Structure formats: C-alpha cells, structure tokens
GROMACS .gro file of C-alpha atoms in nm:
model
  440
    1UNK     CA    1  -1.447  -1.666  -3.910
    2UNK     CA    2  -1.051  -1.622  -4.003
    3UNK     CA    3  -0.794  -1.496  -3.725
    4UNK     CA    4  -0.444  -1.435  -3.846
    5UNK     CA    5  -0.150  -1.304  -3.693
    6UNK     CA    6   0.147  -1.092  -3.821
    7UNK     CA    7   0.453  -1.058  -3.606
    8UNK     CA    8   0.591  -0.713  -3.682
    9UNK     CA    9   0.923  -0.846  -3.444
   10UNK     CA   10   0.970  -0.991  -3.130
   11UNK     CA   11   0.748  -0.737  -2.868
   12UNK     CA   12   0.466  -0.666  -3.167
   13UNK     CA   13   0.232  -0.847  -3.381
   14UNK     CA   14  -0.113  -0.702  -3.544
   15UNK     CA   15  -0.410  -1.022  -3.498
   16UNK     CA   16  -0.664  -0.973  -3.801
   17UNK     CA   17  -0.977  -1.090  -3.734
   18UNK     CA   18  -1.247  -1.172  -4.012
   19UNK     CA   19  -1.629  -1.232  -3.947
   20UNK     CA   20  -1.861  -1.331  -4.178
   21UNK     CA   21  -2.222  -1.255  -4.226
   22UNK     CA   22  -2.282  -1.666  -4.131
   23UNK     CA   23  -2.067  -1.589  -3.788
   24UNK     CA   24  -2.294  -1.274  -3.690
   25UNK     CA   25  -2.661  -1.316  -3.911
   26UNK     CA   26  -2.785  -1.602  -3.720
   27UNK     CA   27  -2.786  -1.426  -3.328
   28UNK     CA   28  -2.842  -1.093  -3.491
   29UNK     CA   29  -3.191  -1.296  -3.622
   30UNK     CA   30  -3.282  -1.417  -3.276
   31UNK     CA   31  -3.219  -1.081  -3.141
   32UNK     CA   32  -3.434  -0.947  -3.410
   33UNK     CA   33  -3.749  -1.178  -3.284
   34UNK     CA   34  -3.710  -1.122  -2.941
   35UNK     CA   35  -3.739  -0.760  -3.048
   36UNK     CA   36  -4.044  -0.776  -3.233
   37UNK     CA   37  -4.219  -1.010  -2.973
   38UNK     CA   38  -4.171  -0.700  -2.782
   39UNK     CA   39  -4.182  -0.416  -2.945
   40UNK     CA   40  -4.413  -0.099  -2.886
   41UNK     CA   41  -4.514   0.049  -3.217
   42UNK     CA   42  -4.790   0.280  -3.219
   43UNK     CA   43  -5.061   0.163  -3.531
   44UNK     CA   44  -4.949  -0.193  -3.445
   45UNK     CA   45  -5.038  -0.484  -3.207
   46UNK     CA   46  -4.803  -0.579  -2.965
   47UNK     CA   47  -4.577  -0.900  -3.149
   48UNK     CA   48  -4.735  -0.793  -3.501
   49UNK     CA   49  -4.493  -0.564  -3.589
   50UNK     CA   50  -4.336  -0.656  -3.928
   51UNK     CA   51  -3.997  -0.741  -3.906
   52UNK     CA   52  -3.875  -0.519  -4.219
   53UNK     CA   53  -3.976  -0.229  -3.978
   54UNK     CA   54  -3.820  -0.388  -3.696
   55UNK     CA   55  -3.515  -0.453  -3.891
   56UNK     CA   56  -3.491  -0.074  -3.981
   57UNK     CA   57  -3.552   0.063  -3.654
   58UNK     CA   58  -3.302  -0.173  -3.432
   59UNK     CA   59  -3.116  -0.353  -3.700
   60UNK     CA   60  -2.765  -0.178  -3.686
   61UNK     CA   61  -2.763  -0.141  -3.327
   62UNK     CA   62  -2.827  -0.540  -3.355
   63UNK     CA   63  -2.567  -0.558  -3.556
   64UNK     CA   64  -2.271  -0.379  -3.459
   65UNK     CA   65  -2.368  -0.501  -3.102
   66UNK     CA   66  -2.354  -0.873  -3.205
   67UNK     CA   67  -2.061  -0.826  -3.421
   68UNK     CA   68  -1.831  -0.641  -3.134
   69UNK     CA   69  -1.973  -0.950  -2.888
   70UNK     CA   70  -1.842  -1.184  -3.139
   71UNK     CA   71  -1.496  -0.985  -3.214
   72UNK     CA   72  -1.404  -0.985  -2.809
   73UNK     CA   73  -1.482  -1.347  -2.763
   74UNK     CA   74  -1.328  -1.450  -3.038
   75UNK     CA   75  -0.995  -1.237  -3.004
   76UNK     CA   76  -0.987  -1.329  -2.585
   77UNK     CA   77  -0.999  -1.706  -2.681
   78UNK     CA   78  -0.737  -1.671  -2.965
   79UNK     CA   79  -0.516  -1.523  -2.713
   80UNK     CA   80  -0.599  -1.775  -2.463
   81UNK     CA   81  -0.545  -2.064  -2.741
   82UNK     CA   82  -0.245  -1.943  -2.871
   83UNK     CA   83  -0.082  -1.878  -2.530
   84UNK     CA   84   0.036  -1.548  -2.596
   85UNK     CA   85   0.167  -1.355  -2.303
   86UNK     CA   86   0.061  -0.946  -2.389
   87UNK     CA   87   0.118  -0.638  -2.237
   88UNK     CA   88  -0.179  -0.443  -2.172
   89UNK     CA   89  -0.461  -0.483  -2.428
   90UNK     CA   90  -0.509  -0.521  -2.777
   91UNK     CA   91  -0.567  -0.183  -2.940
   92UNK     CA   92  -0.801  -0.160  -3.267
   93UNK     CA   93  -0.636  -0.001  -3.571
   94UNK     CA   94  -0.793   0.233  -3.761
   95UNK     CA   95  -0.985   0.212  -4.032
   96UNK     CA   96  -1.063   0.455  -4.305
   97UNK     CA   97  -1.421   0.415  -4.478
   98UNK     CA   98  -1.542   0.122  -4.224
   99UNK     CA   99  -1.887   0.047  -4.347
  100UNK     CA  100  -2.101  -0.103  -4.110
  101UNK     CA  101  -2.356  -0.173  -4.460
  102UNK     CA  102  -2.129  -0.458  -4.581
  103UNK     CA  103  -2.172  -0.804  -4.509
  104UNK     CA  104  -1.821  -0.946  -4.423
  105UNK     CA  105  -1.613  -0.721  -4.179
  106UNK     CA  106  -1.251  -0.757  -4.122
  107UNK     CA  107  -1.062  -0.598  -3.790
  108UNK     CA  108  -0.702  -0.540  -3.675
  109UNK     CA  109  -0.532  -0.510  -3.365
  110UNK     CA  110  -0.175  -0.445  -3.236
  111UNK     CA  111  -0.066  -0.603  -2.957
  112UNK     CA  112   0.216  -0.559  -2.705
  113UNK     CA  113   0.387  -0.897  -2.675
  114UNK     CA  114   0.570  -0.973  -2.311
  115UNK     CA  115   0.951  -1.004  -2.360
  116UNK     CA  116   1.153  -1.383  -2.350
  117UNK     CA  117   1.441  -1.324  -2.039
  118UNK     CA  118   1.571  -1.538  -1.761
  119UNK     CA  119   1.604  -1.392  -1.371
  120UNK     CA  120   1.864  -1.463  -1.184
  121UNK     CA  121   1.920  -1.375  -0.818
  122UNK     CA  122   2.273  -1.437  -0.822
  123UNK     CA  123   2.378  -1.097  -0.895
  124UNK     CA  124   2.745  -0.972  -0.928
  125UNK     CA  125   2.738  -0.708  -0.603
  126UNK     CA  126   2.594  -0.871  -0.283
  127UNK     CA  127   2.243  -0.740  -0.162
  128UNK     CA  128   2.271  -0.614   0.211
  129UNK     CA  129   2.069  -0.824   0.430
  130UNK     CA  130   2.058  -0.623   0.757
  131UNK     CA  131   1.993  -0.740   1.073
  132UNK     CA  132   1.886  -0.515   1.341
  133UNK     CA  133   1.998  -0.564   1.689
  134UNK     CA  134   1.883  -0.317   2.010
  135UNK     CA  135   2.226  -0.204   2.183
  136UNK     CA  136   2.280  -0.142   2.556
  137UNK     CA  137   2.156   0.233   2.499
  138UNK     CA  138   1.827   0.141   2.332
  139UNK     CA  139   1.738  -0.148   2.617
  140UNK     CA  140   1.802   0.104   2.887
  141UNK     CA  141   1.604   0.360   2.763
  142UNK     CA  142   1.326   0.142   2.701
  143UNK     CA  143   1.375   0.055   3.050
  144UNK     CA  144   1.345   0.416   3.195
  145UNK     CA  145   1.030   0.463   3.038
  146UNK     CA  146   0.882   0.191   3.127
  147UNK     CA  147   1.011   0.277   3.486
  148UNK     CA  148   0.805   0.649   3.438
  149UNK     CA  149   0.512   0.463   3.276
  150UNK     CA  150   0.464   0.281   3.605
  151UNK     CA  151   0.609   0.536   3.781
  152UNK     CA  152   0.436   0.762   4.030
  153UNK     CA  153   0.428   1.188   4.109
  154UNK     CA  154   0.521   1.311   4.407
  155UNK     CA  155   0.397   1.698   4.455
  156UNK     CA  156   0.607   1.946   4.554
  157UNK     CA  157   0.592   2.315   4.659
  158UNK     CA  158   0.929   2.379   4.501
  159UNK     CA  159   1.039   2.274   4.162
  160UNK     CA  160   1.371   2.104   4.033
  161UNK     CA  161   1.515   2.013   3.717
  162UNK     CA  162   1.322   1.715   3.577
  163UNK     CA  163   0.995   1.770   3.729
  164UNK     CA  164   0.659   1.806   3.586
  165UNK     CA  165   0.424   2.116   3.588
  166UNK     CA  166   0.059   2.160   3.507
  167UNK     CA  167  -0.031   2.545   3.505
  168UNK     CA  168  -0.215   2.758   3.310
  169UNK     CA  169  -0.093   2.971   2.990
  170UNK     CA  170  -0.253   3.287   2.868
  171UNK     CA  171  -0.206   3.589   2.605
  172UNK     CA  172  -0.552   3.796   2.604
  173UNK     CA  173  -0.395   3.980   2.272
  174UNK     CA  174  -0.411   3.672   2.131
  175UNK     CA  175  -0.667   3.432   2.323
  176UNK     CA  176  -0.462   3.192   2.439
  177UNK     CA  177  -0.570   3.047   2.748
  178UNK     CA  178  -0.509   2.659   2.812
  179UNK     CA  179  -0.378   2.421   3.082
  180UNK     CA  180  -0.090   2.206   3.009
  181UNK     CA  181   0.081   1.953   3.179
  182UNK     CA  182   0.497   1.887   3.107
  183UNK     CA  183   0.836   1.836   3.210
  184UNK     CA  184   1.120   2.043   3.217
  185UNK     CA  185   1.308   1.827   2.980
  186UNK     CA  186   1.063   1.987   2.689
  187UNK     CA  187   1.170   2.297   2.798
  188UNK     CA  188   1.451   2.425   2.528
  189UNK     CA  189   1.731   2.694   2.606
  190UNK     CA  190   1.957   2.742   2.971
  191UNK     CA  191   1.723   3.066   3.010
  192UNK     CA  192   1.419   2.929   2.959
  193UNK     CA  193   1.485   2.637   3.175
  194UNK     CA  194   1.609   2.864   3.483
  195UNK     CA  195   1.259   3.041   3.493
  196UNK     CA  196   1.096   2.676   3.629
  197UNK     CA  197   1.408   2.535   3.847
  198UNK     CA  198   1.309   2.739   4.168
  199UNK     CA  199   1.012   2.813   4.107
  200UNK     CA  200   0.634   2.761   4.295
  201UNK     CA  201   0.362   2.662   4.312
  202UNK     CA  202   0.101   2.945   4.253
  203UNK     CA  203   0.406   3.164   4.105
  204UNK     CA  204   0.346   3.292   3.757
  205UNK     CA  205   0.570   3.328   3.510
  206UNK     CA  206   0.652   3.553   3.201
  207UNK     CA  207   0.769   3.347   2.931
  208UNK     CA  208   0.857   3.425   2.526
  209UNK     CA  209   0.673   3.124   2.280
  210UNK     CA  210   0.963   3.210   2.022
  211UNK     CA  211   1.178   2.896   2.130
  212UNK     CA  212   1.006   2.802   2.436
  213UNK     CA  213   0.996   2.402   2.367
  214UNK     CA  214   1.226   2.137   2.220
  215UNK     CA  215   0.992   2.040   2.037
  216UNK     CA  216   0.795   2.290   1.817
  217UNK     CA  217   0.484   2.043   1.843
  218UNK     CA  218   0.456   2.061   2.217
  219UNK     CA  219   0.391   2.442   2.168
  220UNK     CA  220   0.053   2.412   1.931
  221UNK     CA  221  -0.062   2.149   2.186
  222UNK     CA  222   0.008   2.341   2.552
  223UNK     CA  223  -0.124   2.632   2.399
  224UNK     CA  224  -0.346   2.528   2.179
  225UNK     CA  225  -0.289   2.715   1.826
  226UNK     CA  226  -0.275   2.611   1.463
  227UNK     CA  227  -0.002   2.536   1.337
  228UNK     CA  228   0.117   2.784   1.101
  229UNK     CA  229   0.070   3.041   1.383
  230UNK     CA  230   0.268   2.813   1.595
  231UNK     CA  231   0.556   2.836   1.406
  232UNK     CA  232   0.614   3.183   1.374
  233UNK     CA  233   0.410   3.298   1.699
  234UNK     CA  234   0.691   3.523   1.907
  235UNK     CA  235   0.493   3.709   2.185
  236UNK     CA  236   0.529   3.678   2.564
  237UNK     CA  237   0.280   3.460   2.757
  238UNK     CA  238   0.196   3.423   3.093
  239UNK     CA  239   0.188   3.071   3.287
  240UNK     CA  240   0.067   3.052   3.619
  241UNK     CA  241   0.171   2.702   3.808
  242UNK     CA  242  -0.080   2.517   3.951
  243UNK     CA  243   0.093   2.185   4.033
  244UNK     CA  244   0.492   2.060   4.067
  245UNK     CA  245   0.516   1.691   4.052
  246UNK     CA  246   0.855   1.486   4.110
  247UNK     CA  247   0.828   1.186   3.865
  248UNK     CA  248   0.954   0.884   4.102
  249UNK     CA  249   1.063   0.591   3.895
  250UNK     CA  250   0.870   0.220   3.961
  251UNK     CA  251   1.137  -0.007   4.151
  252UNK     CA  252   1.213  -0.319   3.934
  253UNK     CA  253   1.102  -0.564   4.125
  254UNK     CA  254   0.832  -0.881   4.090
  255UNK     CA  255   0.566  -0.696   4.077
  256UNK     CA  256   0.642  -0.470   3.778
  257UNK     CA  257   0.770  -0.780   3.584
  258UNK     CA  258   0.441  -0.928   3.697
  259UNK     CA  259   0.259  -0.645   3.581
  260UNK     CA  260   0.445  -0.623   3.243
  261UNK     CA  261   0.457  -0.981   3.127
  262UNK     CA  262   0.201  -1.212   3.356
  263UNK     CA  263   0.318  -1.384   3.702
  264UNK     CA  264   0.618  -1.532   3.743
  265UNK     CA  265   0.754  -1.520   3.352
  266UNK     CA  266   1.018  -1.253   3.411
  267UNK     CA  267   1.223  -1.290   3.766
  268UNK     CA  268   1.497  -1.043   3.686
  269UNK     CA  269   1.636  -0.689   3.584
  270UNK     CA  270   1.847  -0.937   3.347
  271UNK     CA  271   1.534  -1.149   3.227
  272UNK     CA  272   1.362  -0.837   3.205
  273UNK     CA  273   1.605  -0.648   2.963
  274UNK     CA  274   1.647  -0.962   2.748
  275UNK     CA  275   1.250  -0.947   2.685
  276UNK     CA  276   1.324  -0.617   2.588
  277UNK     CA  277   1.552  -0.666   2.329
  278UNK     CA  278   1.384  -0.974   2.163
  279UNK     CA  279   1.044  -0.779   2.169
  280UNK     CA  280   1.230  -0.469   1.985
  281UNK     CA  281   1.409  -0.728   1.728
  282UNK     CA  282   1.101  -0.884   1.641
  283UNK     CA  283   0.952  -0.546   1.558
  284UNK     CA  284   1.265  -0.432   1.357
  285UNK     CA  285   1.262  -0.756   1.153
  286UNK     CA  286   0.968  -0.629   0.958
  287UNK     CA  287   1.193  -0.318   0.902
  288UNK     CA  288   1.460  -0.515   0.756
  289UNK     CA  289   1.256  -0.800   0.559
  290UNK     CA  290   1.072  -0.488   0.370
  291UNK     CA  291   1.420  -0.293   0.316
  292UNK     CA  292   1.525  -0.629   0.182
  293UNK     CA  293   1.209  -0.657  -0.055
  294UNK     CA  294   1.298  -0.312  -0.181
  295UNK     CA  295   1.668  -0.363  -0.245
  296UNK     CA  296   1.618  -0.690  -0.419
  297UNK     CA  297   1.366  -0.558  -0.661
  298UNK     CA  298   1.614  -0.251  -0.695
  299UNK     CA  299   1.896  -0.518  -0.788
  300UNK     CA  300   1.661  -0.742  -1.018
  301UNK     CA  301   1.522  -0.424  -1.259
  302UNK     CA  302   1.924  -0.341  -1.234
  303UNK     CA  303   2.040  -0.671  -1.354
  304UNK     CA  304   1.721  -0.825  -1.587
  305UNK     CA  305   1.792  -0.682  -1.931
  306UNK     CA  306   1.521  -0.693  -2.157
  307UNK     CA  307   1.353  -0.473  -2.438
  308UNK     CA  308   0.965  -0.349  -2.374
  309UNK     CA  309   0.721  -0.269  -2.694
  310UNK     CA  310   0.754   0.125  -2.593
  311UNK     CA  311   0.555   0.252  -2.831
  312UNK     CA  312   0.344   0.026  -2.802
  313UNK     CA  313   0.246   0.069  -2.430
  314UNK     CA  314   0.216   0.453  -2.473
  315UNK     CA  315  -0.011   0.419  -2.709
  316UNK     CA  316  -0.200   0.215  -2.508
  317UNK     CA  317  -0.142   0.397  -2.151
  318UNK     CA  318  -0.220   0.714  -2.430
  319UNK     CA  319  -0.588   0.553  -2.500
  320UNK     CA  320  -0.664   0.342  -2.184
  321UNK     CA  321  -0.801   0.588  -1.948
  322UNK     CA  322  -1.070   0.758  -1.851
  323UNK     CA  323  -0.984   1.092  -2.069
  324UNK     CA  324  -0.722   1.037  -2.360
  325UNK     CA  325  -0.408   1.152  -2.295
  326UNK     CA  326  -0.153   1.352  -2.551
  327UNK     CA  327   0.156   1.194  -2.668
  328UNK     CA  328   0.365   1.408  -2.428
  329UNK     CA  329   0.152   1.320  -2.132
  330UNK     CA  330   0.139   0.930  -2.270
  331UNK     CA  331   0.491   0.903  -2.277
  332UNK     CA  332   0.580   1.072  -1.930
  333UNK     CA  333   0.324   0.804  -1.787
  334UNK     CA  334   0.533   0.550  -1.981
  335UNK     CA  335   0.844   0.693  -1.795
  336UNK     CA  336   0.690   0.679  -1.472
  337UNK     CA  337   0.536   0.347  -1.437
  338UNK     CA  338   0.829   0.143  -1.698
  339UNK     CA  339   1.023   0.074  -1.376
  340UNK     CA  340   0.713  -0.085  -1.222
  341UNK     CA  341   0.633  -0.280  -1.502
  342UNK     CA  342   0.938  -0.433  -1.556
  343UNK     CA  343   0.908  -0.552  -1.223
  344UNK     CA  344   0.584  -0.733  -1.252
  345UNK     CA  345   0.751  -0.923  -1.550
  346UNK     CA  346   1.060  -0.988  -1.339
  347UNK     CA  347   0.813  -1.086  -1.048
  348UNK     CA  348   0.556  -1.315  -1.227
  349UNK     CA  349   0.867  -1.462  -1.393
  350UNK     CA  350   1.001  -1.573  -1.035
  351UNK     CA  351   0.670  -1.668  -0.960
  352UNK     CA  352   0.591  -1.919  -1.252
  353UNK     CA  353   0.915  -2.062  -1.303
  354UNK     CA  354   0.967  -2.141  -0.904
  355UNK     CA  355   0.573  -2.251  -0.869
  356UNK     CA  356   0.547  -2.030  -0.558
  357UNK     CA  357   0.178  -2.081  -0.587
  358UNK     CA  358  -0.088  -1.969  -0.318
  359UNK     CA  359  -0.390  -2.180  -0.235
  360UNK     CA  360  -0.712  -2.072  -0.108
  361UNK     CA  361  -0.627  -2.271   0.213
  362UNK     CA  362  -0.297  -2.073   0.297
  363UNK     CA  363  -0.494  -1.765   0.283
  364UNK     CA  364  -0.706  -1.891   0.510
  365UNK     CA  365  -0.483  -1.998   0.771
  366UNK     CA  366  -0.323  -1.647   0.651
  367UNK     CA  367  -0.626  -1.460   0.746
  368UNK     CA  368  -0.694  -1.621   1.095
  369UNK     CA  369  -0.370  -1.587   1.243
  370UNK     CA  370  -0.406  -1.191   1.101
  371UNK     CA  371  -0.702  -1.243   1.335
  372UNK     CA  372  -0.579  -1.370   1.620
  373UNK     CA  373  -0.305  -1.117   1.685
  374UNK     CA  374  -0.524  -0.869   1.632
  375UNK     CA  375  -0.738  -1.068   1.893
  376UNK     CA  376  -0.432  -1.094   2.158
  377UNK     CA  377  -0.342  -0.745   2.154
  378UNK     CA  378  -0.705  -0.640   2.330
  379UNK     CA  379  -0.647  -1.007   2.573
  380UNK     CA  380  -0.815  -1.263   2.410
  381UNK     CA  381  -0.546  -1.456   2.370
  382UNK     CA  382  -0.696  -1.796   2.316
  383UNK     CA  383  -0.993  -1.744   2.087
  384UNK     CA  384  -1.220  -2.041   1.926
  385UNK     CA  385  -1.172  -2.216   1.671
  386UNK     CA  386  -1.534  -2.142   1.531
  387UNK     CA  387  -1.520  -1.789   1.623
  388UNK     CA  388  -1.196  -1.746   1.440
  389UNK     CA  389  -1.344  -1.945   1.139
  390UNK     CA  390  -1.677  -1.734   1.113
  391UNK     CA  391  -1.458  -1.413   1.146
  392UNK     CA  392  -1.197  -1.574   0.841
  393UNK     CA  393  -1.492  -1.642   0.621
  394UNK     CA  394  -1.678  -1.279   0.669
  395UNK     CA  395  -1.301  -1.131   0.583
  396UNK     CA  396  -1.270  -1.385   0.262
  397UNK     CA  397  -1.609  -1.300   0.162
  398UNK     CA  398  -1.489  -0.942   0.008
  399UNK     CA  399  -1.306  -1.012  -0.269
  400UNK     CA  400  -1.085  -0.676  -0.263
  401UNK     CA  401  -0.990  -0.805   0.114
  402UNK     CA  402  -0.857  -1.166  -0.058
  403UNK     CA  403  -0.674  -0.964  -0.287
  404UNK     CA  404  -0.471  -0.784  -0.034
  405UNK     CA  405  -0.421  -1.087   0.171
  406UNK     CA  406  -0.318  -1.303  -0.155
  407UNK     CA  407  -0.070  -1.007  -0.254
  408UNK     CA  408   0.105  -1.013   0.137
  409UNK     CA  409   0.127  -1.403   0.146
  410UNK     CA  410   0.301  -1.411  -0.186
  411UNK     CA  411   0.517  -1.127  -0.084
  412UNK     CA  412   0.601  -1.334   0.210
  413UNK     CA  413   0.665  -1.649  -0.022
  414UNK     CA  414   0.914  -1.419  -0.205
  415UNK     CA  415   1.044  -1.265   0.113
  416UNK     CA  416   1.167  -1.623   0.179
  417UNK     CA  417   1.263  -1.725  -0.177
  418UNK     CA  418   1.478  -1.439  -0.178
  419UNK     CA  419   1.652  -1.493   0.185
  420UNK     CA  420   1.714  -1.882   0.028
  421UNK     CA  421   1.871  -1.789  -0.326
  422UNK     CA  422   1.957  -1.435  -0.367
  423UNK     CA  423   2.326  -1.305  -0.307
  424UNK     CA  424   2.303  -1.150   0.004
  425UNK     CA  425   2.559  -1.043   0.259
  426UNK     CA  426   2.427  -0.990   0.660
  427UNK     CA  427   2.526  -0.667   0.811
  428UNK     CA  428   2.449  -0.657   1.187
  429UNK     CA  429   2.343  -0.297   1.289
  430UNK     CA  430   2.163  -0.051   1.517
  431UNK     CA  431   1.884   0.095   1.488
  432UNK     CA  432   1.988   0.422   1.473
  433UNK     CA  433   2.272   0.308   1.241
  434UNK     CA  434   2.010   0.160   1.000
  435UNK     CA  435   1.806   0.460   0.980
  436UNK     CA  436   2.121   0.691   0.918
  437UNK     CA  437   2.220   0.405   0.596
  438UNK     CA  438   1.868   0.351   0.476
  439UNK     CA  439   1.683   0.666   0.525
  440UNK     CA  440   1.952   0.934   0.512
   0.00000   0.00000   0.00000
C-alpha cells in the first residue's frame, strides 16, 4: 500500500491512496472460507461447496467490502500519523471507468485543511464587562411582594382601589362562564377601574373585554378563551362579585425573617433588604457572565483573520447529509454556519494552546454539586456523600449527559480565562438598564 499527498495550497491537499491485490487478497481469502464453511447451496452439502462457485456468488461483495475496510483504516491512521488538522471529512473524487475487475486500485480524496492563526484577547476596543447591581427601586419592590406573599385578605362588603375580587364572568352568546380571582391593579383604563371602586359584594357588573385588563394574558385566563379569540374578542360580559378581599401586607418583623431565611439569620428590615440584593446579584451574574461569553466570541470572530477552504466545505456540507443538497442550498448552509465554525477554530485554539483541559474528576465534582443544588432547593440541604456519589455515577453513565456537562465546565474554564486576559472594561448597571443596552 502507497499513500501520497498533494498540497493544492495552504487550506487543500488531495491524499492518494494505492492498495494492492497483496493488501486486500489475503482477508478477502479468509472471508471467502468462512463463507463456504457456511454456505447454503441447494445440490450441495453444507461446507462442500466449491469455492470457484463461492467466489462467483460473494466474491465482489468480498471484495469491495474488504477493500473500502482497508481504504478507511488506512486513510484515518494517515491522518492521525501525519497530524493533520482537517475540516470536515475527506471527500472521494471521482472516478471515470473505476473497475472493480482489476487487481490494484488507486483512490483520491480532497481534504479541507484547518487554517495556521494566532488568538489574541487583547483586542483594540474594550469588551464591556457588566456588572449588575439591584437599585433601591428593585429591593423595595421585591420587598412588597414578599410582604403580599405572606400577606393576608381581609373581606369586605365594599370595595376600594387595590383590592381583590373573585366573581363570576359570563357571555351565553359566547359560552363564557368562569370564576376568576384579581386585583384592581390588572384592571386597565380610569372607566373600567371606576365600575369596581364602590362596588359590592353580590353586585353584578356589565363590563366590555375589548381593553378590560393590563395585561391581554389575564383576559384568556379569567375567562377562559383561546388565544386568538382573546385578542380580538370585543363583546360585553357580565361579572357578578362573589368576594372583596383587602390584601393586608405581613409586618416585617422576626417572624417573617424567620420564615424567609431560618431562625435568627436575618434580625432586620436592613439585614433583610441586603439579603435581597445579594440573592438578586447572584442571579444576574449568570446574566452577565453569558452576555460576556457572547460578546467575547463576537470580538474574537471580529478580530481572528484567517482564510477557510470555502469550496471546499460546501462541497462537503453539499454531500454530508442525509439528502444531497444543490450548490445554491450548499452554499447558503456555508453562509449560515461559517460564523460558527470559525469559532470552534478560534475556541479549540484557546483551548490547546492555554491547556484548559477537563478531567473526568472535575466533571464529577461538576456533576454532584449540579446535584446538590438541585437537592437544596426541595430542603435537603445536607445530602450524603454516597447518595450524592450513586446519583453522580447514574448521571455519568449516559454519555450524551457527560457531553453536556463537559461542554458547561469548559465554558466555565473559558468564562474565567476570559475575565483573566481579555480587554475588558466593567460597567456597573441596573437591571433594567442592562436589558434596555443588551436586549433593545
């Protein structure tokens, strides 16, 4: 056997591979014999089958099966010898009068080679690193729900702005009939509103669905309708009130801190609101460590210039599939994923030249403290070792699952590599201000 490469430039080469009949002849023979030890051929006794009749019946298959065994192995450990980095796989070249009659074949393939380029994360424009802080406005309203979660309702005869009401709505025309419970603040429009403040209970009112609620939402649920009739349902409805309940707001006092956070670890309205903010900070970092992810890669595909074997990869993307694609619909693939594969270059780059490695035993330790915070939000909070073990190992026994745990403890490695080298300048915001910059 004789493997030879031409490089064609820098991103493509073409590997010829030539087999001989003494490369092939001798496992196409012991195929052969296993075949006619087996072989059912009526007029002839089980293993006494001549082999030239054996040879005529299976000996292509054989062959071309033996041969194509030979060519992969062969071509997979040339790669593998010859260290060459490709894109994709290699694709056979065509060939005009192949005869599979011959003795000695000889096979081609082009191959997409991976582009030579450096990364650098010092780019020229500073990568925002945000940091999301909750203001005075965010920690109080956090607080006033909390105060209505723990709250209690008062009833009433009488309603007032800001109470709740649980009543009954109803259109025959169109059978609506369901019982709802809500406040007044859902209620949209001066109009509206004035129709509850006053009211009683066992009063019914008339009410139009165009425009009813704040929240378009809140009228598929209290009236229970799809929603496309929901949003362009304008007919009157009916609502008989049933209850009027005055939300009154839990005091914050020791026993709401107790019954928030465990005896005796919050003693204060100021203790309180601190917990507050650091428990909404913690849950925005993750907001900001993946907007940082994304604008770093942004900023590496902009500033890592290198050339990709185009044609190349559509003709492979073109082949590759389940159905073959045209050349048009090859090429808009191409378009689509180039971005994405210039970042796996620019990714594994990072990866092998700053040995951010992971080991079996950080996914591991990955996987169980996964486990136990999944554990601590239903109250176990202090879980066995051997429990958490036997749960790690059914987890690490799927392979797909170690995939997706490998793939978010390297993006965490990054996460970090990034936060240590890359340009970046903090920007201290709110919430609200980092959704109107990010999203908007």
């Amino acid at each position: 056997m004789n493997i030879t490469r031409e490089n064609i430039d820098e991103l493509n080469a073409v590997v010829k591979v030539e087999i001989a009949k003494e490369d092939y002849n001798p496992k196409v023979e012991k195929v052969l014999k296993d075949y006619r030890k087996t072989a059912n051929i009526p007029g002839f006794r089980k293993g006494h089958v001549p082999m030239s009749l054996v040879k005529k019946q299976y000996g292509k298959a054989v062959l071309v099966d033996e041969v194509n065994k030979l060519l992969q192995e062969s071509l997979n450990k040339y790669l593998t010898e010859e260290k060459l980095d490709v894109l994709g796989n290699p694709l056979p070249k065509e060939q005009e009068n192949f005869d599979w009659d011959q003795e000695n074949f000889a096979f081609e393939f082009e191959l997409g080679l991976a582009p030579k380029f450096e990364v650098s994360l010092a780019t020229k424009d500073a990568i925002t690193h945000y940091q999301i802080v909750a203001d005075d406005a965010m920690i109080d309203n956090q607080l006033k729900t909390i105060q209505k979660q723990y709250g209690k309702l008062v009833a009433k005869q009488e309603a007032e702005e800001g109470d709740m009401f649980t009543g009954t709505f109803k259109n025959e025309a169109e059978e609506i009939e369901n019982t709802a419970t809500f406040s007044t603040e859902a209620i949209k429009g001066k109009r509206n509103l004035n129709k509850f403040v006053g009211a009683k209970v066992g009063d019914t009112l008339t009410l139009k669905t165009k425009s009813l609620f704040e929240n378009e939402h809140d009228l598929m649920q209290h009236l229970k309708v799809e929603h496309d009739k929901a949003h362009d349902l304008d007919v009157e409805v009916t609502f008989e009130i049933s209850e009027i309940n005055k939300q009154e707001l839990a005091e914050l006092d020791q026993e709401l801190f107790d019954k928030l956070f465990g005896k005796d670890n919050v003693k204060s309205v100021t203790e309180l609101k601190e917990r507050i903010k650091a428990d909404a900070e913690k849950q925005f970092e993750q907001q900001s460590d993946q907007q940082l992810l994304n604008d770093v890669t942004e900023a590496l595909i902009e500033n890592t210039k290198f050339e990709l074997p185009q044609t190349f990869l559509e003709k492979w993307i073109r082949f590759n599939g389940e159905n073959e694609l045209s050349e048009e619909q090859a090429k808009e693939e191409y378009e689509k994923s180039e971005k994405g594969i210039r970042f796996q270059l620019i990714e594994g780059k990072l990866i092998q030249d700053n040995s951010l490695q992971v080991t079996f035993d950080e996914i591991k330790d990955f996987t169980k403290d996964r486990i136990k915070a999944q554990m601590a939000q239903f109250g176990q909070l202090n879980p066995e070792d051997k429990e958490l073990d036997d749960i790690a190992a059914r987890v690490l026994g799927n392979q797909e699952e170690v995939r997706k745990l490998s793939e978010q403890l390297m993006n965490q490695k990054l996460l970090g590599f990034y936060k240590e080298k890359a340009n970046l300048t903090p920007k201290e915001v709110t919430y609200e201000n980092f959704v109107k910059e990010v999203y908007q």
